[in-house]
Amino acid sequence: MKMTILGTGTSCGVPEVGCTGPVCTSTDPHDKRLRCSGILDVNKARILIDCGPDFREQMIRLNDFKAIDAVLITHEHYDHVGGIDDLRPWCRFRTIPIYADHRTCEHLKQRMPYCFGENLYPGVPRITLTELQPDIPFMVSNLQGDKVAIYPLRIMHGQMPILGFRIGRMAWITDMLTMPEANYDKLKNLDVLVMNALHIKEHPTHQNLAQALENARRIGAKETYFIHMSHKMGLHAEVDKALPDHIHLAYDGLTLSI
Ligand SMILES: [Zn+2]
Ligand SMILES: [Zn+2]
């Protein structure tokens, strides 16, 4: 499995518009963070996790145009779904199946009513919605029938239930504050954990760095990469250097073989 982390920033991205602080004015490319998303090539299928407002720019940077066989959506916040209309160029390969929980599917139907229903305008993205439930594994497949099994996990974004995903020995968890105790068992034996860590101070709906470090330690993946960072995390080079071995700040464009 090959994974590229397309974006590692919190909802407003880094730099924050109008900010003149040290991270937002840093010239280190690792301090430039688009909104969170990842793309996986696994078993000849291509899976996108979240499709935020930077999706178009991220795919131009990736420069590898081929079919997207599934889009997994963690939750309906704009930083995770704002790029769905920009899936249009990929609809020349196939109708794109989007997988999300009931609440997120309902939000998408309300937000993008022009994509669903009868007699669609020619040019709209050809997408379908499939509802997921936590702890009910499902399969996605490419047009040739190669399949990938995915396990959706319940994650708590403050008080709001959202989804995380385990795919083989990789898991993607974003916008987490807490998760049910039983998930720790379901996340055993990971080679790679991608998980959110917002910044140093505590936050009502996202893990801060200390909480993310504690959860990374409990989950015990071989390698853990933090995403969904704000400019208040500090400079990438300094913070990353101070982390334990096997725990890293991710950066936009990071590619991993799993
Ligand atoms: Zn978010
Ligand atoms: Zn969110």
PDB file of C-alpha atoms and ligand atoms in Angstrom:
ATOM      1  CA  MET A   1       0.000   0.000   0.000  1.00  0.00           C
ATOM      2  CA  LYS A   2       1.233   3.462  -0.852  1.00  0.00           C
ATOM      3  CA  MET A   3      -0.176   6.485   0.943  1.00  0.00           C
ATOM      4  CA  THR A   4       0.379  10.159   0.254  1.00  0.00           C
ATOM      5  CA  ILE A   5      -0.678  12.621   2.926  1.00  0.00           C
ATOM      6  CA  LEU A   6      -2.125  15.428   0.820  1.00  0.00           C
ATOM      7  CA  GLY A   7      -2.807  17.911   3.614  1.00  0.00           C
ATOM      8  CA  THR A   8      -1.928  18.261   7.301  1.00  0.00           C
ATOM      9  CA  GLY A   9      -3.476  21.571   8.379  1.00  0.00           C
ATOM     10  CA  THR A  10      -6.392  22.383  10.638  1.00  0.00           C
ATOM     11  CA  SER A  11      -9.634  23.809   9.240  1.00  0.00           C
ATOM     12  CA  CYS A  12      -8.204  27.192   8.198  1.00  0.00           C
ATOM     13  CA  GLY A  13      -4.914  25.815   6.875  1.00  0.00           C
ATOM     14  CA  VAL A  14      -1.414  27.136   7.630  1.00  0.00           C
ATOM     15  CA  PRO A  15      -0.494  29.931   7.050  1.00  0.00           C
ATOM     16  CA  GLU A  16      -3.650  31.411   8.528  1.00  0.00           C
ATOM     17  CA  VAL A  17      -4.816  34.277   6.366  1.00  0.00           C
ATOM     18  CA  GLY A  18      -3.631  37.550   7.917  1.00  0.00           C
ATOM     19  CA  CYS A  19      -1.307  35.992  10.502  1.00  0.00           C
ATOM     20  CA  THR A  20       2.244  37.363  10.780  1.00  0.00           C
ATOM     21  CA  GLY A  21       3.478  34.893  13.425  1.00  0.00           C
ATOM     22  CA  PRO A  22       6.635  32.778  13.064  1.00  0.00           C
ATOM     23  CA  VAL A  23       4.930  29.640  11.697  1.00  0.00           C
ATOM     24  CA  CYS A  24       2.739  31.482   9.195  1.00  0.00           C
ATOM     25  CA  THR A  25       5.736  33.446   7.880  1.00  0.00           C
ATOM     26  CA  SER A  26       8.170  30.498   7.955  1.00  0.00           C
ATOM     27  CA  THR A  27       9.898  29.735   4.657  1.00  0.00           C
ATOM     28  CA  ASP A  28      10.163  26.021   5.514  1.00  0.00           C
ATOM     29  CA  PRO A  29       7.776  24.209   3.130  1.00  0.00           C
ATOM     30  CA  HIS A  30       6.943  21.830   6.015  1.00  0.00           C
ATOM     31  CA  ASP A  31       5.190  24.767   7.703  1.00  0.00           C
ATOM     32  CA  LYS A  32       2.705  25.152   4.809  1.00  0.00           C
ATOM     33  CA  ARG A  33      -0.292  22.979   5.548  1.00  0.00           C
ATOM     34  CA  LEU A  34      -3.310  22.482   3.304  1.00  0.00           C
ATOM     35  CA  ARG A  35      -6.508  20.991   4.720  1.00  0.00           C
ATOM     36  CA  CYS A  36      -6.358  17.318   5.799  1.00  0.00           C
ATOM     37  CA  SER A  37      -6.668  14.536   3.264  1.00  0.00           C
ATOM     38  CA  GLY A  38      -4.846  11.402   2.205  1.00  0.00           C
ATOM     39  CA  ILE A  39      -4.785   9.166  -0.853  1.00  0.00           C
ATOM     40  CA  LEU A  40      -4.049   5.443  -0.849  1.00  0.00           C
ATOM     41  CA  ASP A  41      -3.118   3.069  -3.632  1.00  0.00           C
ATOM     42  CA  VAL A  42      -3.909  -0.381  -2.343  1.00  0.00           C
ATOM     43  CA  ASN A  43      -4.594  -3.624  -4.194  1.00  0.00           C
ATOM     44  CA  LYS A  44      -4.842  -1.737  -7.531  1.00  0.00           C
ATOM     45  CA  ALA A  45      -7.586   0.516  -6.127  1.00  0.00           C
ATOM     46  CA  ARG A  46      -7.259   4.207  -5.268  1.00  0.00           C
ATOM     47  CA  ILE A  47      -8.964   5.491  -2.138  1.00  0.00           C
ATOM     48  CA  LEU A  48      -9.250   9.144  -1.108  1.00  0.00           C
ATOM     49  CA  ILE A  49      -9.810   9.970   2.566  1.00  0.00           C
ATOM     50  CA  ASP A  50     -11.688  13.268   2.938  1.00  0.00           C
ATOM     51  CA  CYS A  51     -12.010  15.776   0.135  1.00  0.00           C
ATOM     52  CA  GLY A  52     -11.489  19.268   1.507  1.00  0.00           C
ATOM     53  CA  PRO A  53     -11.367  22.692  -0.135  1.00  0.00           C
ATOM     54  CA  ASP A  54      -7.707  22.186  -1.142  1.00  0.00           C
ATOM     55  CA  PHE A  55      -8.405  18.936  -3.042  1.00  0.00           C
ATOM     56  CA  ARG A  56      -7.899  20.466  -6.504  1.00  0.00           C
ATOM     57  CA  GLU A  57      -4.552  21.993  -5.556  1.00  0.00           C
ATOM     58  CA  GLN A  58      -3.488  18.767  -3.845  1.00  0.00           C
ATOM     59  CA  MET A  59      -4.189  16.695  -6.941  1.00  0.00           C
ATOM     60  CA  ILE A  60      -2.319  19.126  -9.166  1.00  0.00           C
ATOM     61  CA  ARG A  61       0.660  18.704  -6.839  1.00  0.00           C
ATOM     62  CA  LEU A  62       0.278  14.901  -6.785  1.00  0.00           C
ATOM     63  CA  ASN A  63       0.429  14.921 -10.590  1.00  0.00           C
ATOM     64  CA  ASP A  64      -0.825  11.329 -10.947  1.00  0.00           C
ATOM     65  CA  PHE A  65      -4.204  11.415 -12.663  1.00  0.00           C
ATOM     66  CA  LYS A  66      -6.027   8.120 -12.498  1.00  0.00           C
ATOM     67  CA  ALA A  67      -9.336   6.728 -11.308  1.00  0.00           C
ATOM     68  CA  ILE A  68     -10.472   7.315  -7.735  1.00  0.00           C
ATOM     69  CA  ASP A  69     -12.394   4.193  -6.718  1.00  0.00           C
ATOM     70  CA  ALA A  70     -13.728   5.342  -3.344  1.00  0.00           C
ATOM     71  CA  VAL A  71     -13.910   8.474  -1.211  1.00  0.00           C
ATOM     72  CA  LEU A  72     -14.124   7.904   2.545  1.00  0.00           C
ATOM     73  CA  ILE A  73     -15.489  10.878   4.466  1.00  0.00           C
ATOM     74  CA  THR A  74     -14.819  11.253   8.199  1.00  0.00           C
ATOM     75  CA  HIS A  75     -17.459  13.953   8.826  1.00  0.00           C
ATOM     76  CA  GLU A  76     -19.314  16.824   7.231  1.00  0.00           C
ATOM     77  CA  HIS A  77     -17.221  19.799   8.332  1.00  0.00           C
ATOM     78  CA  TYR A  78     -16.229  21.978   5.401  1.00  0.00           C
ATOM     79  CA  ASP A  79     -12.498  21.316   5.749  1.00  0.00           C
ATOM     80  CA  HIS A  80     -13.245  17.621   5.027  1.00  0.00           C
ATOM     81  CA  VAL A  81     -15.889  17.897   2.267  1.00  0.00           C
ATOM     82  CA  GLY A  82     -15.432  21.295   0.596  1.00  0.00           C
ATOM     83  CA  GLY A  83     -13.714  19.802  -2.491  1.00  0.00           C
ATOM     84  CA  ILE A  84     -16.287  17.199  -3.499  1.00  0.00           C
ATOM     85  CA  ASP A  85     -17.482  19.225  -6.486  1.00  0.00           C
ATOM     86  CA  ASP A  86     -13.875  19.221  -7.740  1.00  0.00           C
ATOM     87  CA  LEU A  87     -14.088  15.428  -8.194  1.00  0.00           C
ATOM     88  CA  ARG A  88     -15.615  16.202 -11.621  1.00  0.00           C
ATOM     89  CA  PRO A  89     -12.465  15.503 -13.700  1.00  0.00           C
ATOM     90  CA  TRP A  90     -12.250  12.005 -12.160  1.00  0.00           C
ATOM     91  CA  CYS A  91     -15.833  11.213 -13.169  1.00  0.00           C
ATOM     92  CA  ARG A  92     -14.496  10.555 -16.678  1.00  0.00           C
ATOM     93  CA  PHE A  93     -13.058   7.307 -15.277  1.00  0.00           C
ATOM     94  CA  ARG A  94     -16.098   6.191 -13.305  1.00  0.00           C
ATOM     95  CA  THR A  95     -18.986   7.200 -11.074  1.00  0.00           C
ATOM     96  CA  ILE A  96     -17.290   7.872  -7.748  1.00  0.00           C
ATOM     97  CA  PRO A  97     -18.673   6.135  -4.674  1.00  0.00           C
ATOM     98  CA  ILE A  98     -18.582   8.241  -1.509  1.00  0.00           C
ATOM     99  CA  TYR A  99     -18.757   6.447   1.842  1.00  0.00           C
ATOM    100  CA  ALA A 100     -19.829   8.254   5.022  1.00  0.00           C
ATOM    101  CA  ASP A 101     -22.069   7.813   8.043  1.00  0.00           C
ATOM    102  CA  HIS A 102     -25.798   8.603   7.962  1.00  0.00           C
ATOM    103  CA  ARG A 103     -25.454  12.112   9.334  1.00  0.00           C
ATOM    104  CA  THR A 104     -22.722  13.077   6.878  1.00  0.00           C
ATOM    105  CA  CYS A 105     -24.688  11.627   3.934  1.00  0.00           C
ATOM    106  CA  GLU A 106     -27.718  13.704   4.943  1.00  0.00           C
ATOM    107  CA  HIS A 107     -25.578  16.845   5.153  1.00  0.00           C
ATOM    108  CA  LEU A 108     -24.080  16.182   1.708  1.00  0.00           C
ATOM    109  CA  LYS A 109     -27.534  15.721   0.144  1.00  0.00           C
ATOM    110  CA  GLN A 110     -28.634  19.054   1.616  1.00  0.00           C
ATOM    111  CA  ARG A 111     -25.467  20.875   0.622  1.00  0.00           C
ATOM    112  CA  MET A 112     -25.155  19.444  -2.866  1.00  0.00           C
ATOM    113  CA  PRO A 113     -28.738  18.658  -3.918  1.00  0.00           C
ATOM    114  CA  TYR A 114     -27.753  19.158  -7.575  1.00  0.00           C
ATOM    115  CA  CYS A 115     -25.646  15.952  -7.415  1.00  0.00           C
ATOM    116  CA  PHE A 116     -28.436  13.634  -6.352  1.00  0.00           C
ATOM    117  CA  GLY A 117     -31.822  12.708  -7.779  1.00  0.00           C
ATOM    118  CA  GLU A 118     -33.299  12.441 -11.268  1.00  0.00           C
ATOM    119  CA  ASN A 119     -32.531  14.439 -14.417  1.00  0.00           C
ATOM    120  CA  LEU A 120     -29.194  15.831 -13.283  1.00  0.00           C
ATOM    121  CA  TYR A 121     -27.642  18.805 -15.050  1.00  0.00           C
ATOM    122  CA  PRO A 122     -24.959  17.481 -17.509  1.00  0.00           C
ATOM    123  CA  GLY A 123     -21.618  18.483 -15.883  1.00  0.00           C
ATOM    124  CA  VAL A 124     -22.414  17.783 -12.232  1.00  0.00           C
ATOM    125  CA  PRO A 125     -20.128  15.352 -10.427  1.00  0.00           C
ATOM    126  CA  ARG A 126     -21.301  11.761 -10.843  1.00  0.00           C
ATOM    127  CA  ILE A 127     -21.125  10.540  -7.273  1.00  0.00           C
ATOM    128  CA  THR A 128     -23.064   8.070  -5.149  1.00  0.00           C
ATOM    129  CA  LEU A 129     -23.500   7.951  -1.389  1.00  0.00           C
ATOM    130  CA  THR A 130     -23.172   4.771   0.651  1.00  0.00           C
ATOM    131  CA  GLU A 131     -24.009   4.930   4.346  1.00  0.00           C
ATOM    132  CA  LEU A 132     -21.610   3.372   6.822  1.00  0.00           C
ATOM    133  CA  GLN A 133     -22.002   2.297  10.393  1.00  0.00           C
ATOM    134  CA  PRO A 134     -19.136   2.099  12.833  1.00  0.00           C
ATOM    135  CA  ASP A 135     -17.751  -1.408  13.363  1.00  0.00           C
ATOM    136  CA  ILE A 136     -19.429  -2.782  10.234  1.00  0.00           C
ATOM    137  CA  PRO A 137     -16.603  -3.509   7.775  1.00  0.00           C
ATOM    138  CA  PHE A 138     -17.229  -2.903   4.085  1.00  0.00           C
ATOM    139  CA  MET A 139     -15.510  -3.457   0.753  1.00  0.00           C
ATOM    140  CA  VAL A 140     -14.614  -0.993  -1.959  1.00  0.00           C
ATOM    141  CA  SER A 141     -13.512  -2.102  -5.408  1.00  0.00           C
ATOM    142  CA  ASN A 142     -11.989  -0.773  -8.579  1.00  0.00           C
ATOM    143  CA  LEU A 143     -13.611  -1.235 -12.001  1.00  0.00           C
ATOM    144  CA  GLN A 144     -11.651  -4.468 -12.542  1.00  0.00           C
ATOM    145  CA  GLY A 145     -13.145  -5.954  -9.362  1.00  0.00           C
ATOM    146  CA  ASP A 146     -10.063  -5.797  -7.116  1.00  0.00           C
ATOM    147  CA  LYS A 147     -11.340  -5.291  -3.580  1.00  0.00           C
ATOM    148  CA  VAL A 148     -10.148  -3.570  -0.420  1.00  0.00           C
ATOM    149  CA  ALA A 149     -11.657  -4.172   3.032  1.00  0.00           C
ATOM    150  CA  ILE A 150     -12.201  -1.145   5.262  1.00  0.00           C
ATOM    151  CA  TYR A 151     -13.140  -1.008   8.936  1.00  0.00           C
ATOM    152  CA  PRO A 152     -14.956   2.159  10.098  1.00  0.00           C
ATOM    153  CA  LEU A 153     -14.385   3.231  13.706  1.00  0.00           C
ATOM    154  CA  ARG A 154     -16.453   5.549  15.901  1.00  0.00           C
ATOM    155  CA  ILE A 155     -14.470   8.649  16.850  1.00  0.00           C
ATOM    156  CA  MET A 156     -15.686  11.522  19.047  1.00  0.00           C
ATOM    157  CA  HIS A 157     -15.018  15.039  17.701  1.00  0.00           C
ATOM    158  CA  GLY A 158     -15.906  16.645  21.046  1.00  0.00           C
ATOM    159  CA  GLN A 159     -19.583  15.695  21.433  1.00  0.00           C
ATOM    160  CA  MET A 160     -19.986  14.903  17.745  1.00  0.00           C
ATOM    161  CA  PRO A 161     -19.718  11.278  16.557  1.00  0.00           C
ATOM    162  CA  ILE A 162     -17.620  10.948  13.396  1.00  0.00           C
ATOM    163  CA  LEU A 163     -15.681   8.127  11.685  1.00  0.00           C
ATOM    164  CA  GLY A 164     -12.097   6.965  11.479  1.00  0.00           C
ATOM    165  CA  PHE A 165     -10.927   4.212   9.130  1.00  0.00           C
ATOM    166  CA  ARG A 166      -8.644   1.202   9.428  1.00  0.00           C
ATOM    167  CA  ILE A 167      -7.360  -0.273   6.163  1.00  0.00           C
ATOM    168  CA  GLY A 168      -5.105  -3.270   6.733  1.00  0.00           C
ATOM    169  CA  ARG A 169      -2.202  -2.160   8.881  1.00  0.00           C
ATOM    170  CA  MET A 170      -2.937   1.568   8.476  1.00  0.00           C
ATOM    171  CA  ALA A 171      -5.487   3.742  10.271  1.00  0.00           C
ATOM    172  CA  TRP A 172      -6.594   7.319   9.620  1.00  0.00           C
ATOM    173  CA  ILE A 173      -8.108   9.213  12.541  1.00  0.00           C
ATOM    174  CA  THR A 174      -8.766  12.929  12.345  1.00  0.00           C
ATOM    175  CA  ASP A 175     -10.646  15.528  14.392  1.00  0.00           C
ATOM    176  CA  MET A 176     -10.641  13.250  17.429  1.00  0.00           C
ATOM    177  CA  LEU A 177     -10.976  14.396  20.990  1.00  0.00           C
ATOM    178  CA  THR A 178     -11.724  10.929  22.397  1.00  0.00           C
ATOM    179  CA  MET A 179     -12.824   7.513  21.195  1.00  0.00           C
ATOM    180  CA  PRO A 180     -14.605   4.550  22.783  1.00  0.00           C
ATOM    181  CA  GLU A 181     -12.346   2.393  24.930  1.00  0.00           C
ATOM    182  CA  ALA A 182     -13.026  -0.660  22.731  1.00  0.00           C
ATOM    183  CA  ASN A 183     -11.314   1.027  19.764  1.00  0.00           C
ATOM    184  CA  TYR A 184      -7.873   0.601  21.299  1.00  0.00           C
ATOM    185  CA  ASP A 185      -8.155  -3.158  20.720  1.00  0.00           C
ATOM    186  CA  LYS A 186      -9.351  -2.591  17.147  1.00  0.00           C
ATOM    187  CA  LEU A 187      -6.243  -0.494  16.468  1.00  0.00           C
ATOM    188  CA  LYS A 188      -3.690  -3.092  17.526  1.00  0.00           C
ATOM    189  CA  ASN A 189      -0.849  -4.157  15.212  1.00  0.00           C
ATOM    190  CA  LEU A 190      -0.747  -1.052  13.029  1.00  0.00           C
ATOM    191  CA  ASP A 191       2.285  -0.273  10.938  1.00  0.00           C
ATOM    192  CA  VAL A 192       1.126   3.316  10.411  1.00  0.00           C
ATOM    193  CA  LEU A 193      -1.284   5.449  12.412  1.00  0.00           C
ATOM    194  CA  VAL A 194      -2.255   8.849  11.017  1.00  0.00           C
ATOM    195  CA  MET A 195      -3.914  10.877  13.778  1.00  0.00           C
ATOM    196  CA  ASN A 196      -4.799  14.469  14.612  1.00  0.00           C
ATOM    197  CA  ALA A 197      -2.837  16.698  17.021  1.00  0.00           C
ATOM    198  CA  LEU A 198      -4.044  20.313  16.925  1.00  0.00           C
ATOM    199  CA  HIS A 199      -1.520  22.341  18.899  1.00  0.00           C
ATOM    200  CA  ILE A 200      -0.031  22.651  22.384  1.00  0.00           C
ATOM    201  CA  LYS A 201      -3.039  23.995  24.326  1.00  0.00           C
ATOM    202  CA  GLU A 202      -6.140  21.941  25.059  1.00  0.00           C
ATOM    203  CA  HIS A 203      -9.153  22.356  22.775  1.00  0.00           C
ATOM    204  CA  PRO A 204     -12.839  21.400  23.269  1.00  0.00           C
ATOM    205  CA  THR A 205     -13.140  19.247  20.118  1.00  0.00           C
ATOM    206  CA  HIS A 206      -9.629  18.193  18.997  1.00  0.00           C
ATOM    207  CA  GLN A 207      -6.754  16.452  20.778  1.00  0.00           C
ATOM    208  CA  ASN A 208      -3.855  18.671  21.684  1.00  0.00           C
ATOM    209  CA  LEU A 209      -0.286  17.421  21.320  1.00  0.00           C
ATOM    210  CA  ALA A 210      -0.107  15.894  24.814  1.00  0.00           C
ATOM    211  CA  GLN A 211      -3.382  13.974  24.333  1.00  0.00           C
ATOM    212  CA  ALA A 212      -2.299  12.801  20.893  1.00  0.00           C
ATOM    213  CA  LEU A 213       1.040  11.588  22.263  1.00  0.00           C
ATOM    214  CA  GLU A 214      -0.717   9.655  25.017  1.00  0.00           C
ATOM    215  CA  ASN A 215      -3.130   8.046  22.543  1.00  0.00           C
ATOM    216  CA  ALA A 216      -0.322   7.288  20.101  1.00  0.00           C
ATOM    217  CA  ARG A 217       1.533   5.549  22.937  1.00  0.00           C
ATOM    218  CA  ARG A 218      -1.546   3.518  23.898  1.00  0.00           C
ATOM    219  CA  ILE A 219      -2.285   2.491  20.299  1.00  0.00           C
ATOM    220  CA  GLY A 220       1.359   1.624  19.787  1.00  0.00           C
ATOM    221  CA  ALA A 221       1.611   1.721  15.979  1.00  0.00           C
ATOM    222  CA  LYS A 222       5.093   1.128  14.563  1.00  0.00           C
ATOM    223  CA  GLU A 223       5.026   4.690  13.198  1.00  0.00           C
ATOM    224  CA  THR A 224       2.591   7.496  14.031  1.00  0.00           C
ATOM    225  CA  TYR A 225       2.150  10.664  11.962  1.00  0.00           C
ATOM    226  CA  PHE A 226       0.242  13.688  13.285  1.00  0.00           C
ATOM    227  CA  ILE A 227      -2.073  15.743  11.080  1.00  0.00           C
ATOM    228  CA  HIS A 228      -4.712  18.534  11.441  1.00  0.00           C
ATOM    229  CA  MET A 229      -2.231  20.975  12.978  1.00  0.00           C
ATOM    230  CA  SER A 230      -2.772  24.663  13.620  1.00  0.00           C
ATOM    231  CA  HIS A 231      -0.139  27.392  13.398  1.00  0.00           C
ATOM    232  CA  LYS A 232      -0.008  27.272  17.202  1.00  0.00           C
ATOM    233  CA  MET A 233       1.731  23.883  17.090  1.00  0.00           C
ATOM    234  CA  GLY A 234       5.043  25.654  16.496  1.00  0.00           C
ATOM    235  CA  LEU A 235       7.642  25.282  13.764  1.00  0.00           C
ATOM    236  CA  HIS A 236       7.658  21.842  12.143  1.00  0.00           C
ATOM    237  CA  ALA A 237      11.422  21.397  12.452  1.00  0.00           C
ATOM    238  CA  GLU A 238      11.510  22.215  16.174  1.00  0.00           C
ATOM    239  CA  VAL A 239       8.409  20.287  17.263  1.00  0.00           C
ATOM    240  CA  ASP A 240       9.176  17.204  15.160  1.00  0.00           C
ATOM    241  CA  LYS A 241      12.696  16.989  16.555  1.00  0.00           C
ATOM    242  CA  ALA A 242      11.376  16.918  20.134  1.00  0.00           C
ATOM    243  CA  LEU A 243       8.928  14.026  19.558  1.00  0.00           C
ATOM    244  CA  PRO A 244       9.660  10.435  20.610  1.00  0.00           C
ATOM    245  CA  ASP A 245      11.146   8.041  18.028  1.00  0.00           C
ATOM    246  CA  HIS A 246       8.418   6.594  15.781  1.00  0.00           C
ATOM    247  CA  ILE A 247       6.149   9.634  16.293  1.00  0.00           C
ATOM    248  CA  HIS A 248       6.343  12.398  13.707  1.00  0.00           C
ATOM    249  CA  LEU A 249       4.612  15.526  12.519  1.00  0.00           C
ATOM    250  CA  ALA A 250       3.366  14.721   9.037  1.00  0.00           C
ATOM    251  CA  TYR A 251       3.801  17.271   6.253  1.00  0.00           C
ATOM    252  CA  ASP A 252       1.993  17.880   2.986  1.00  0.00           C
ATOM    253  CA  GLY A 253       3.151  15.497   0.266  1.00  0.00           C
ATOM    254  CA  LEU A 254       4.624  12.909   2.661  1.00  0.00           C
ATOM    255  CA  THR A 255       4.501   9.497   0.946  1.00  0.00           C
ATOM    256  CA  LEU A 256       4.652   6.252   2.877  1.00  0.00           C
ATOM    257  CA  SER A 257       4.909   2.622   1.782  1.00  0.00           C
ATOM    258  CA  ILE A 258       2.961   0.432   4.154  1.00  0.00           C
TER     259      ILE A 258
HETATM  260 ZN    ZN B   1     -11.265  19.248  10.583  1.00  0.00          ZN
HETATM  261 ZN    ZN B   2     -14.231  18.833  12.184  1.00  0.00          ZN
END
